[in-house]
PDB file of C-alpha atoms in Angstrom:
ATOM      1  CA  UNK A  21      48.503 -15.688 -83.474  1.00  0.00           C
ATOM      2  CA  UNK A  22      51.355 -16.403 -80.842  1.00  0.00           C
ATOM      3  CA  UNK A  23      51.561 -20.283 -80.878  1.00  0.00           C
ATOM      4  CA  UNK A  24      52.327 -20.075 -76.754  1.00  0.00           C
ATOM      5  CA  UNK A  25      48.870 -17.898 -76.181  1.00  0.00           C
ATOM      6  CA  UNK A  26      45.830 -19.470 -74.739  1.00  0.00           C
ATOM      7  CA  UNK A  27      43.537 -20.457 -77.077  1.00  0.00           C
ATOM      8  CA  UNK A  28      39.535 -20.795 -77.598  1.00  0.00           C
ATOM      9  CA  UNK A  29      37.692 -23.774 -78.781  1.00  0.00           C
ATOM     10  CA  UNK A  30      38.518 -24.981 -82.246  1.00  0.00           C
ATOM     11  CA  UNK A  31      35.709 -25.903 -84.150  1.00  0.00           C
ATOM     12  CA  UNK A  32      36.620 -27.045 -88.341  1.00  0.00           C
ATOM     13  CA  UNK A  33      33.532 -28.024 -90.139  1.00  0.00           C
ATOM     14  CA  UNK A  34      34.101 -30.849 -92.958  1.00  0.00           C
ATOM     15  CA  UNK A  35      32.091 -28.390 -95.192  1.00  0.00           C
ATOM     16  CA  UNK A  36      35.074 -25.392 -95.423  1.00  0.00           C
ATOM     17  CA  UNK A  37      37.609 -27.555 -94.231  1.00  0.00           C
ATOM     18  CA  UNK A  38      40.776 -25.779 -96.389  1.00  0.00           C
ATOM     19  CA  UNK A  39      42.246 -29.030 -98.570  1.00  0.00           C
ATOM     20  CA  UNK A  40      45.441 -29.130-100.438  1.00  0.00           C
ATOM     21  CA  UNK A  41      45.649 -32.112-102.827  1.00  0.00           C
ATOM     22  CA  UNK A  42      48.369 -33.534-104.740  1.00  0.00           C
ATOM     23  CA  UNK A  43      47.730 -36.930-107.362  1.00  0.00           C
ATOM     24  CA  UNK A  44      47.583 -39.240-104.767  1.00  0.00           C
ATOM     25  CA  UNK A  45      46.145 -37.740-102.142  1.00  0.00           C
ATOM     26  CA  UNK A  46      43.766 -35.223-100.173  1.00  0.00           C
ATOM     27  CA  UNK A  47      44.829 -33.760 -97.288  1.00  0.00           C
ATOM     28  CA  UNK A  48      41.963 -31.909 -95.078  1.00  0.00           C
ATOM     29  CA  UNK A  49      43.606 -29.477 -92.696  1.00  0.00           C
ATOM     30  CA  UNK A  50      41.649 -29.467 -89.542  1.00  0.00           C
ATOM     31  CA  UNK A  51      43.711 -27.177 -86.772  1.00  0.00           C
ATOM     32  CA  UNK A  52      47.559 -25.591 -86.975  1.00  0.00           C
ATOM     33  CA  UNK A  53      49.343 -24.837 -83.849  1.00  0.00           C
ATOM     34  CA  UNK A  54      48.686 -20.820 -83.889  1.00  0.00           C
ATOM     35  CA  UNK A  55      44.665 -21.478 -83.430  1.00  0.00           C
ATOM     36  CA  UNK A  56      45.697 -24.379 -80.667  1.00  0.00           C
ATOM     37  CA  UNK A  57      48.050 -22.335 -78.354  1.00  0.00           C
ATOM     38  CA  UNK A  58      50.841 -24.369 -79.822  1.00  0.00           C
ATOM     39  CA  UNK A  59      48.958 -27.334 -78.418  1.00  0.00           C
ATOM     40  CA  UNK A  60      48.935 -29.545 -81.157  1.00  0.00           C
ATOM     41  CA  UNK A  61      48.551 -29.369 -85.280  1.00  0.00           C
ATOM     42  CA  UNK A  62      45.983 -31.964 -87.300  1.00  0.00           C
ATOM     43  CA  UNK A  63      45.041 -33.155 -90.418  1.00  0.00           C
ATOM     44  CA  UNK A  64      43.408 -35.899 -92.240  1.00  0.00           C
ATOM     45  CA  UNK A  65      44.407 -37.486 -95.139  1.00  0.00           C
ATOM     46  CA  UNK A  66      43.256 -39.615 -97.335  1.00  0.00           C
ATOM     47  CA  UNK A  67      45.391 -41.804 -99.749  1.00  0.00           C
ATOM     48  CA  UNK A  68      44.730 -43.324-103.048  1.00  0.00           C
ATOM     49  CA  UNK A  69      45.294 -47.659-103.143  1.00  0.00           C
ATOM     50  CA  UNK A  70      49.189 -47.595-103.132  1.00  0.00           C
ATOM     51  CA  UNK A  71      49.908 -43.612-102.267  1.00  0.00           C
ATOM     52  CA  UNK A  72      53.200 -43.279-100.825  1.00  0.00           C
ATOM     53  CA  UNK A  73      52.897 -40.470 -98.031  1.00  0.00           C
ATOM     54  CA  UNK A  74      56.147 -40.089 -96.815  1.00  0.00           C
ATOM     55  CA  UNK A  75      59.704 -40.707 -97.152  1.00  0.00           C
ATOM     56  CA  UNK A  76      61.864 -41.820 -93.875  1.00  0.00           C
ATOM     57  CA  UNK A  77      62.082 -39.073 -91.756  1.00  0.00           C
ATOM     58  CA  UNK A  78      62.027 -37.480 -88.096  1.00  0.00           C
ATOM     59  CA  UNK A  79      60.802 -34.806 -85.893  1.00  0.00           C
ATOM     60  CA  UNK A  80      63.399 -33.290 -83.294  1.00  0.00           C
ATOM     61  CA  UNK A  81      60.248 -31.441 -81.552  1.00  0.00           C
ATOM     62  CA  UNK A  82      56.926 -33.259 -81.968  1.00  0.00           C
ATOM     63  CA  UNK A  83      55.260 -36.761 -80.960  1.00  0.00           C
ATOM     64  CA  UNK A  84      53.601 -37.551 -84.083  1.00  0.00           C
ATOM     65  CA  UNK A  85      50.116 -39.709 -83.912  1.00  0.00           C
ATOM     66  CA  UNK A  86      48.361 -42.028 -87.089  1.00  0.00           C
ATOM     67  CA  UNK A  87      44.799 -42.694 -86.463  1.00  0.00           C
ATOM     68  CA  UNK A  88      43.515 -45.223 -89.178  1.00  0.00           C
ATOM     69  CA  UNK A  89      39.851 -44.188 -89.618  1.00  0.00           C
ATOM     70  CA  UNK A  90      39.543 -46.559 -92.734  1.00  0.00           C
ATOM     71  CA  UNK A  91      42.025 -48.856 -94.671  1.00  0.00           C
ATOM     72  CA  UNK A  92      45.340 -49.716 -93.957  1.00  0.00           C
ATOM     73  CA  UNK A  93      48.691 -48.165 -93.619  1.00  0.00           C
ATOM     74  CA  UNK A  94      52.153 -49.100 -93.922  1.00  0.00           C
ATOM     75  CA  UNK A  95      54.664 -47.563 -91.414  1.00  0.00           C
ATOM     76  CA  UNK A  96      57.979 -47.809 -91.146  1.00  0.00           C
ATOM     77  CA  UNK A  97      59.350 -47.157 -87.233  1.00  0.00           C
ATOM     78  CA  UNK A  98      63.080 -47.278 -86.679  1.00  0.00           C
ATOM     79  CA  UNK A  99      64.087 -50.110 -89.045  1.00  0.00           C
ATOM     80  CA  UNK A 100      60.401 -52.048 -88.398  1.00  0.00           C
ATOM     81  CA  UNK A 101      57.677 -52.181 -90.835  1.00  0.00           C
ATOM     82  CA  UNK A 102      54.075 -52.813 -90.058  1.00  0.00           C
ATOM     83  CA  UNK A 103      50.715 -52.194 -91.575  1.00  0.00           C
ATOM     84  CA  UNK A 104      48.092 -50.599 -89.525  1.00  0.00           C
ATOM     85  CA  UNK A 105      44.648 -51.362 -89.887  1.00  0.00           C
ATOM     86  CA  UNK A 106      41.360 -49.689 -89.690  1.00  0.00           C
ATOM     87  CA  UNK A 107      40.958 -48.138 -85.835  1.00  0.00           C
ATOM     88  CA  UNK A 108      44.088 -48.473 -85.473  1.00  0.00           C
ATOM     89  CA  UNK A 109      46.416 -45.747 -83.558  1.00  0.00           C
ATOM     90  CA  UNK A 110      50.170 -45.370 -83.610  1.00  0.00           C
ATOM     91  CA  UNK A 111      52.804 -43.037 -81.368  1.00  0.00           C
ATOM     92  CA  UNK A 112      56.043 -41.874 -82.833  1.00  0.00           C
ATOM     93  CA  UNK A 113      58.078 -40.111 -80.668  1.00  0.00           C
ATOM     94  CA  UNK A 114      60.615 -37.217 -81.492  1.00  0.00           C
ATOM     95  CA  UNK A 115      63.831 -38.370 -83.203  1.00  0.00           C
ATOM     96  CA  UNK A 116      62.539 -41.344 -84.057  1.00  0.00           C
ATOM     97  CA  UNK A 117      62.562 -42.135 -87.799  1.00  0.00           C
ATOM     98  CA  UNK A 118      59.320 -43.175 -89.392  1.00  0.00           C
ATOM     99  CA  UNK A 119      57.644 -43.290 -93.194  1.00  0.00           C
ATOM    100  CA  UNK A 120      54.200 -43.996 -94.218  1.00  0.00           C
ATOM    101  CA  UNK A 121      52.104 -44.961 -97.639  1.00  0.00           C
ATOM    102  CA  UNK A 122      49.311 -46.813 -98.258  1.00  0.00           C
ATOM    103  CA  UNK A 123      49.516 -50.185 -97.789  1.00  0.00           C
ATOM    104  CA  UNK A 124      50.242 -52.112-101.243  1.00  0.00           C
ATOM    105  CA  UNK A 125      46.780 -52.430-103.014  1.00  0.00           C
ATOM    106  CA  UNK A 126      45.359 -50.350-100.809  1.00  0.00           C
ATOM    107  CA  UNK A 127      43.565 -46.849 -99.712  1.00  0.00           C
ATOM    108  CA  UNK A 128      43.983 -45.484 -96.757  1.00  0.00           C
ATOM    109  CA  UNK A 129      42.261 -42.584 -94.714  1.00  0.00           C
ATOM    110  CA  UNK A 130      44.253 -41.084 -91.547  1.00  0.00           C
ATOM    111  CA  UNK A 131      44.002 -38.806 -88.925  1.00  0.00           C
ATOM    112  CA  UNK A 132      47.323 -37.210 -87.963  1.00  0.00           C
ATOM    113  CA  UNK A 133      48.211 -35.225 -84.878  1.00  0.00           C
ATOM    114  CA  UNK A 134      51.372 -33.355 -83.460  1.00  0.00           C
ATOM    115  CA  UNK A 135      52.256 -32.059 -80.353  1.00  0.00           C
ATOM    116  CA  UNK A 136      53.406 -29.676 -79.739  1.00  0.00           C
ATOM    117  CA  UNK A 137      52.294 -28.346 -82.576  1.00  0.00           C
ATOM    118  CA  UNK A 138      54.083 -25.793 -85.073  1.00  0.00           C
ATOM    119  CA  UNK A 139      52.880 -24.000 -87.796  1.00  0.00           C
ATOM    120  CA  UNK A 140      52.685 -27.028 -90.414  1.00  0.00           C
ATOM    121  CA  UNK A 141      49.649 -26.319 -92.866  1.00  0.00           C
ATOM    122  CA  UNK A 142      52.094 -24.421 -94.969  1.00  0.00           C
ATOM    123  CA  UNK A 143      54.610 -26.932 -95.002  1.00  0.00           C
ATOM    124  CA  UNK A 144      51.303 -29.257 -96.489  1.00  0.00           C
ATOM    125  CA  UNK A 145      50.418 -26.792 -98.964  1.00  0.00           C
ATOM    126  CA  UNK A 146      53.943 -26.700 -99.735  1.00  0.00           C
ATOM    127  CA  UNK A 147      53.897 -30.606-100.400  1.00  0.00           C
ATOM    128  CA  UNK A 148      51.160 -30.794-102.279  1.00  0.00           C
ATOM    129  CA  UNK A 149      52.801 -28.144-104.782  1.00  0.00           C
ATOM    130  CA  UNK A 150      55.573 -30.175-105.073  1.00  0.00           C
ATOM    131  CA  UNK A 151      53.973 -33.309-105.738  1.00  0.00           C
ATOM    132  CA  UNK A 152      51.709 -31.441-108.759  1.00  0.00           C
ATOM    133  CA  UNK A 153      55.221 -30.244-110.546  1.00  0.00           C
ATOM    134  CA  UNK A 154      54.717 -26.864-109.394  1.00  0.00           C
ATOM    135  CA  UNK A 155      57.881 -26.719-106.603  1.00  0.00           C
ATOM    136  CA  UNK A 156      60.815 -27.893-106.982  1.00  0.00           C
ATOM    137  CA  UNK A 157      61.466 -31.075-103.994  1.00  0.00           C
ATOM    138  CA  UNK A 158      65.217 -28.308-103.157  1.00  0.00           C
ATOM    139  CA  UNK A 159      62.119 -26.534-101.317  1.00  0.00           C
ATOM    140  CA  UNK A 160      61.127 -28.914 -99.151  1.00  0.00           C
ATOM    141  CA  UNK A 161      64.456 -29.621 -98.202  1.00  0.00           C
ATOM    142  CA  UNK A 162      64.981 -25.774 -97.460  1.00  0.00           C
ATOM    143  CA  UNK A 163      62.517 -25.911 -94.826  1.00  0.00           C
ATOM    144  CA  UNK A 164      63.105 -29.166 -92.898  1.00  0.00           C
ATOM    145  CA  UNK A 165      64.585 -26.587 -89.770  1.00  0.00           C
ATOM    146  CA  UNK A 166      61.377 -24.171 -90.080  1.00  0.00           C
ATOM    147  CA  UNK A 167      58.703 -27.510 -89.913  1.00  0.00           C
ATOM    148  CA  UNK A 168      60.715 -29.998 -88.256  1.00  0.00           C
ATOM    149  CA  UNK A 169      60.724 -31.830 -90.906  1.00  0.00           C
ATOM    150  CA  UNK A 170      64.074 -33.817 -91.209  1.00  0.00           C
ATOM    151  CA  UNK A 171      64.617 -36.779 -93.849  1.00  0.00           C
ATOM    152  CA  UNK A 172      66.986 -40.007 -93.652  1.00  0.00           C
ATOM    153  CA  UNK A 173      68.266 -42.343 -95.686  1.00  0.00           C
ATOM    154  CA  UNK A 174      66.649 -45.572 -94.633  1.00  0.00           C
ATOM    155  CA  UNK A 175      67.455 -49.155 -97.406  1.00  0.00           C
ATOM    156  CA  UNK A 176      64.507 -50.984 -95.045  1.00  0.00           C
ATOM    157  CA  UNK A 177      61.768 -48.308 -96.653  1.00  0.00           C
ATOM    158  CA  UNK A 178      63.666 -47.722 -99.809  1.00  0.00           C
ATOM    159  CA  UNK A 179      63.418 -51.646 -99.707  1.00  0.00           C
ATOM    160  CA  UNK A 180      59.158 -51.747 -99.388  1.00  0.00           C
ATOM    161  CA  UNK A 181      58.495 -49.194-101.899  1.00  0.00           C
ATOM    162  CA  UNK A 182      60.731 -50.884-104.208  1.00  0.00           C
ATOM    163  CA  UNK A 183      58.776 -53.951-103.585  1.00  0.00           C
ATOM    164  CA  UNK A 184      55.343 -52.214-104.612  1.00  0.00           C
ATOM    165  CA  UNK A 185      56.820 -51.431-107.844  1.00  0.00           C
TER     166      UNK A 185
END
């Protein structure tokens, strides 16, 4: 589907949701940018207590919003780290660098949305192979142009994971 057509309604029932799962967590893919018009992408996930989502990185195209439907989340903006709580909702803007997990000791369950969207479910899918041993991570980093995807160094999130350890 051309990501810059007009689209139709968008229903995704919980029921045949597609999931792609990796040990930690479950991620529910709700709607990617070719059924949206390029309007936006979204998926839930839902982390185990102490998940780590994902490293420091950045989008050069896409706003990127956390919706905390239940537990708590630790973020990393720029070089500031904060936990987000239950109803909770966070805006990250392009190019600016941000990393989540579950907050130490605890689950969390998030709704994430991006817009303008691109075709990310297969950059998901993707992940979740990785994280079960079945891709190698020299994949991910092969496609950080095609899902704006683009990963920093950052010692003030290296710092909090080390600190869950």
């Amino acid at each position: 589907m051309n990501e810059n057509a007009p689209f139709v309604p968008l229903l995704t029932r919980a029921a045949t949701a597609e999931t792609t799962a990796d040990p930690s967590s479950v991620m529910t893919l709700l709607a990617d940018s070719g059924a949206t018009g390029g309007q936006l992408t979204s998926y839930r996930s839902t982390f185990a207590k102490g998940a780590v989502g994902a490293p420091a990185h950045f989008h050069t195209k896409a706003s990127e919003m956390f919706y905390v439907i239940d537990g708590s989340l630790q973020v990393l903006v720029g070089e500031e780290l904060s936990v987000l709580e239950k109803g909770d909702f966070l805006l990250v803007p392009p190019r600016t660098a941000h990393a989540f997990a579950a907050a130490p000791g605890a689950e969390a369950d998030v709704l994430f949305v991006f817009t303008p969207g691109m075709a990310r479910f297969d950059y998901l899918r993707l992940l979740g192979r990785v994280m079960r041993g079945e891709a190698g991570f020299e994949e991910i980093k092969a496609s950080s142009e095609q899902y704006d995807n683009h990963y920093v160094d950052s010692p003030v999130w290296q710092k909090a994971l080390a600190e869950r350890a």
